[in-house]
Amino acid sequence: EVVLTQSPDFQSVAPKEKVTITCRASQSIGTSLAWYQQKPNQSPKVLIKFASQSISGVPSRFSGSGSGTDFTLTIDSLEAEDAATYFCHQSRTLPQTFGQGTKLEIK
Amino acid sequence: QLQLQESGPGLVKPSETLSLTCSVSGGSISGSDYYWAWVRQAPGRGLEWIGYLYRGDNTFYNPSLRSRVTISQDASKTYFSLKLTSVTAADTAVYFCATYDSGYFDHWGQGTLVTVSS
């Protein structure tokens, strides 16, 4: 099973700042990684597919990068509505797995 | 626009079977290239892939649950189901149904909380 480890677990950032969340895989997964945003009492919403590909309707301030074992989600110019928990997800091998989540608080 | 909605009991006794259905509207299960999936999230925890169904009778399960889980499609093809046998408190979670396609889960139900308790 591929273990995904996110860092940090929690981050508090002021509006308009830049946020970086990392996801490290226990083995190479190519670019088979997606990022999701989950707000309290809601289902997850996909932000990025295949490590760096954008999703229609997702604000352009969200971007992804990486391949192999190291991946990054970047949020440029943070907005209040970005307060949420962010998860990475790998689909390279079964079982599909998720990172433990990074909770983002807006100062 | 595809919409998914979970339904089922919110409370299940230990050792019994958890049964949930996911109603699909705005699209059809049959003939679709989607994988029809179940994902769960224990309180305050991360997400866990349970398994999915593809083209009617192809199922893929998380090995950690394989001996207890069944995902199936209704003959009407308007909903699919999850059965998890011999539940314990560790199975208490919000259960989501979702579609999986080309590397990510795109459509999600709102989720339903299932508590395992006597």
Short mmCIF file of C-alpha atoms in Angstrom, two decimals:
data_model
loop_
_atom_site.label_atom_id
_atom_site.label_comp_id
_atom_site.label_asym_id
_atom_site.label_seq_id
_atom_site.Cartn_x
_atom_site.Cartn_y
_atom_site.Cartn_z
CA GLU A 1 0.00 0.00 0.00
CA VAL A 2 1.25 3.47 -0.88
CA VAL A 3 1.37 5.70 2.19
CA LEU A 4 0.92 9.41 1.57
CA THR A 5 2.32 11.75 4.22
CA GLN A 6 1.29 15.39 4.16
CA SER A 7 2.98 18.29 5.85
CA PRO A 8 2.18 20.28 7.76
CA ASP A 9 -0.82 18.84 9.61
CA PHE A 10 -2.02 22.34 10.41
CA GLN A 11 -1.21 25.76 9.08
CA SER A 12 -2.47 29.24 9.99
CA VAL A 13 -1.95 31.81 7.25
CA ALA A 14 -3.03 35.40 6.70
CA PRO A 15 -5.15 36.40 3.72
CA LYS A 16 -3.24 37.18 0.52
CA GLU A 17 -0.30 35.08 1.67
CA LYS A 18 0.97 32.09 -0.30
CA VAL A 19 0.43 28.57 1.04
CA THR A 20 2.40 25.44 0.24
CA ILE A 21 1.31 21.95 1.29
CA THR A 22 3.44 18.94 0.53
CA CYS A 23 2.57 15.28 0.01
CA ARG A 24 5.22 12.57 0.02
CA ALA A 25 4.51 9.07 -1.29
CA SER A 26 6.17 5.97 0.16
CA GLN A 27 6.97 4.82 -3.38
CA SER A 28 6.96 6.37 -6.82
CA ILE A 29 3.49 7.06 -8.18
CA GLY A 30 4.43 9.01 -11.29
CA THR A 31 1.91 11.83 -11.57
CA SER A 32 -1.09 9.82 -10.37
CA LEU A 33 -1.92 12.30 -7.65
CA ALA A 34 -4.93 14.50 -7.04
CA TRP A 35 -5.64 17.20 -4.48
CA TYR A 36 -8.97 17.83 -2.76
CA GLN A 37 -10.44 20.54 -0.55
CA GLN A 38 -12.93 19.59 2.15
CA LYS A 39 -14.85 22.13 4.18
CA PRO A 40 -16.60 21.14 7.44
CA ASN A 41 -19.64 18.92 6.91
CA GLN A 42 -19.10 18.84 3.16
CA SER A 43 -17.81 16.25 0.75
CA PRO A 44 -14.35 16.68 -0.79
CA LYS A 45 -13.96 18.71 -3.96
CA VAL A 46 -11.20 17.99 -6.44
CA LEU A 47 -8.78 20.84 -7.10
CA ILE A 48 -5.95 19.31 -9.13
CA LYS A 49 -5.61 16.07 -11.12
CA PHE A 50 -2.49 14.24 -12.31
CA ALA A 51 -0.27 16.28 -9.99
CA SER A 52 -0.45 19.54 -11.92
CA GLN A 53 -3.46 19.58 -14.20
CA SER A 54 -6.17 22.11 -13.45
CA ILE A 55 -9.83 21.28 -13.00
CA SER A 56 -12.51 23.31 -14.73
CA GLY A 57 -14.17 25.76 -12.36
CA VAL A 58 -11.39 25.72 -9.76
CA PRO A 59 -9.82 29.15 -9.12
CA SER A 60 -6.47 29.66 -10.79
CA ARG A 61 -4.78 30.45 -7.46
CA PHE A 62 -4.67 26.67 -6.85
CA SER A 63 -1.80 24.88 -8.57
CA GLY A 64 0.05 21.62 -8.18
CA SER A 65 3.47 20.29 -9.00
CA GLY A 66 5.68 17.26 -8.54
CA SER A 67 6.16 13.71 -9.72
CA GLY A 68 7.50 10.46 -8.37
CA THR A 69 7.30 10.74 -4.60
CA ASP A 70 7.16 14.46 -3.85
CA PHE A 71 4.23 16.71 -4.61
CA THR A 72 3.14 20.23 -3.73
CA LEU A 73 -0.16 22.08 -3.64
CA THR A 74 0.23 25.84 -3.80
CA ILE A 75 -2.43 28.42 -3.07
CA ASP A 76 -1.45 31.88 -4.27
CA SER A 77 -2.99 34.88 -2.52
CA LEU A 78 -5.04 33.05 0.09
CA GLU A 79 -8.70 34.01 0.49
CA ALA A 80 -10.97 33.58 3.51
CA GLU A 81 -13.02 30.96 1.66
CA ASP A 82 -9.93 28.72 1.39
CA ALA A 83 -10.23 27.71 5.05
CA ALA A 84 -10.58 23.95 4.79
CA THR A 85 -8.75 20.64 5.07
CA TYR A 86 -6.72 19.58 2.05
CA PHE A 87 -6.03 15.96 1.07
CA CYS A 88 -3.79 14.35 -1.50
CA HIS A 89 -4.86 11.09 -3.16
CA GLN A 90 -2.96 8.54 -5.23
CA SER A 91 -4.53 6.35 -7.89
CA ARG A 92 -1.37 4.66 -9.19
CA THR A 93 -1.86 1.41 -7.29
CA LEU A 94 -4.65 -0.32 -5.41
CA PRO A 95 -5.68 0.25 -2.75
CA GLN A 96 -6.10 3.88 -3.59
CA THR A 97 -4.98 5.94 -0.63
CA PHE A 98 -5.24 9.44 0.77
CA GLY A 99 -2.96 11.63 2.83
CA GLN A 100 -3.94 12.35 6.42
CA GLY A 101 -4.99 15.90 5.59
CA THR A 102 -3.71 19.42 6.20
CA LYS A 103 -6.02 21.80 8.02
CA LEU A 104 -5.67 25.35 6.83
CA GLU A 105 -6.81 28.19 9.04
CA ILE A 106 -7.10 31.79 7.92
CA LYS A 107 -5.66 34.27 10.42
CA GLN B 1 -25.23 17.18 -13.90
CA LEU B 2 -24.66 13.89 -12.14
CA GLN B 3 -25.90 13.85 -8.54
CA LEU B 4 -25.39 11.20 -5.90
CA GLN B 5 -27.29 10.68 -2.64
CA GLU B 6 -26.52 8.17 0.09
CA SER B 7 -29.21 6.61 2.24
CA GLY B 8 -29.42 3.99 4.94
CA PRO B 9 -29.57 3.45 8.68
CA GLY B 10 -27.58 5.85 10.82
CA LEU B 11 -27.12 3.32 13.61
CA VAL B 12 -25.94 -0.27 13.30
CA LYS B 13 -25.30 -2.73 16.12
CA PRO B 14 -21.89 -4.38 16.51
CA SER B 15 -21.52 -7.66 14.54
CA GLU B 16 -24.41 -6.72 12.24
CA THR B 17 -24.33 -5.67 8.58
CA LEU B 18 -24.10 -2.07 7.43
CA SER B 19 -26.16 -1.49 4.27
CA LEU B 20 -26.17 1.75 2.30
CA THR B 21 -27.46 2.75 -1.10
CA CYS B 22 -26.37 5.53 -3.42
CA SER B 23 -29.05 6.94 -5.69
CA VAL B 24 -27.81 8.30 -9.00
CA SER B 25 -29.62 11.03 -10.89
CA GLY B 26 -28.68 13.03 -13.95
CA GLY B 27 -26.95 10.06 -15.49
CA SER B 28 -26.92 6.29 -15.79
CA ILE B 29 -24.78 3.72 -14.06
CA SER B 30 -24.97 1.22 -16.91
CA GLY B 31 -22.75 1.83 -19.88
CA SER B 32 -20.91 4.57 -18.05
CA ASP B 33 -17.14 4.74 -17.96
CA TYR B 34 -17.27 5.83 -14.34
CA TYR B 35 -16.21 3.64 -11.46
CA TRP B 36 -18.94 3.79 -8.79
CA ALA B 37 -17.15 4.12 -5.48
CA TRP B 38 -17.53 4.17 -1.73
CA VAL B 39 -15.18 6.17 0.47
CA ARG B 40 -15.44 6.62 4.23
CA GLN B 41 -14.13 9.06 6.79
CA ALA B 42 -13.97 8.20 10.47
CA PRO B 43 -14.74 11.15 12.80
CA GLY B 44 -11.87 13.63 12.72
CA ARG B 45 -9.86 11.34 10.47
CA GLY B 46 -8.77 11.09 6.87
CA LEU B 47 -10.39 9.43 3.90
CA GLU B 48 -10.37 5.69 3.23
CA TRP B 49 -11.17 4.11 -0.13
CA ILE B 50 -13.54 1.16 0.40
CA GLY B 51 -13.89 0.00 -3.17
CA TYR B 52 -15.66 0.51 -6.46
CA LEU B 53 -17.77 -1.11 -9.14
CA TYR B 54 -17.11 -0.85 -12.86
CA ARG B 55 -19.43 -1.80 -15.70
CA GLY B 56 -21.85 -3.78 -13.62
CA ASP B 57 -19.90 -6.68 -12.22
CA ASN B 58 -16.25 -5.70 -11.95
CA THR B 59 -15.47 -4.94 -8.33
CA PHE B 60 -12.29 -3.75 -6.65
CA TYR B 61 -12.01 -3.63 -2.88
CA ASN B 62 -9.58 -2.35 -0.29
CA PRO B 63 -7.72 -5.45 0.96
CA SER B 64 -8.24 -4.26 4.53
CA LEU B 65 -12.01 -4.68 4.07
CA ARG B 66 -12.24 -7.24 1.27
CA SER B 67 -13.49 -10.11 3.43
CA ARG B 68 -16.41 -8.02 4.69
CA VAL B 69 -17.46 -5.73 1.84
CA THR B 70 -19.72 -6.06 -1.19
CA ILE B 71 -20.50 -3.33 -3.70
CA SER B 72 -23.25 -4.06 -6.17
CA GLN B 73 -25.51 -2.40 -8.69
CA ASP B 74 -29.26 -2.55 -8.63
CA ALA B 75 -31.00 -4.15 -11.60
CA SER B 76 -32.70 -0.85 -12.33
CA LYS B 77 -29.22 0.67 -12.61
CA THR B 78 -30.37 3.78 -10.79
CA TYR B 79 -28.48 3.05 -7.61
CA PHE B 80 -25.60 1.04 -6.24
CA SER B 81 -25.09 -0.39 -2.81
CA LEU B 82 -22.56 -1.06 -0.08
CA LYS B 83 -22.74 -3.92 2.38
CA LEU B 84 -20.21 -4.27 5.18
CA THR B 85 -20.58 -7.27 7.45
CA SER B 86 -19.54 -7.90 11.05
CA VAL B 87 -19.18 -4.22 11.88
CA THR B 88 -17.38 -2.90 14.94
CA ALA B 89 -16.98 0.56 16.44
CA ALA B 90 -14.01 1.05 14.09
CA ASP B 91 -16.48 1.15 11.20
CA THR B 92 -18.17 4.27 12.57
CA ALA B 93 -17.67 6.88 9.88
CA VAL B 94 -19.25 9.18 7.34
CA TYR B 95 -19.76 7.09 4.22
CA PHE B 96 -19.59 8.82 0.85
CA CYS B 97 -20.52 7.47 -2.53
CA ALA B 98 -18.60 8.97 -5.42
CA THR B 99 -17.64 8.53 -9.04
CA TYR B 100 -14.05 7.84 -10.02
CA ASP B 101 -12.75 8.58 -13.48
CA SER B 102 -9.27 9.08 -14.85
CA GLY B 103 -7.39 9.52 -11.64
CA TYR B 104 -9.74 11.37 -9.33
CA PHE B 105 -13.10 11.28 -7.59
CA ASP B 106 -15.20 13.95 -9.22
CA HIS B 107 -18.84 13.61 -8.14
CA TRP B 108 -19.60 13.00 -4.47
CA GLY B 109 -22.70 12.47 -2.39
CA GLN B 110 -23.15 14.59 0.71
CA GLY B 111 -22.17 11.69 2.95
CA THR B 112 -24.07 9.82 5.62
CA LEU B 113 -22.92 9.17 9.17
CA VAL B 114 -23.13 5.57 10.32
CA THR B 115 -22.54 4.89 14.00
CA VAL B 116 -21.85 1.38 15.23
CA SER B 117 -23.14 1.02 18.75
CA SER B 118 -25.35 -1.24 20.80
#
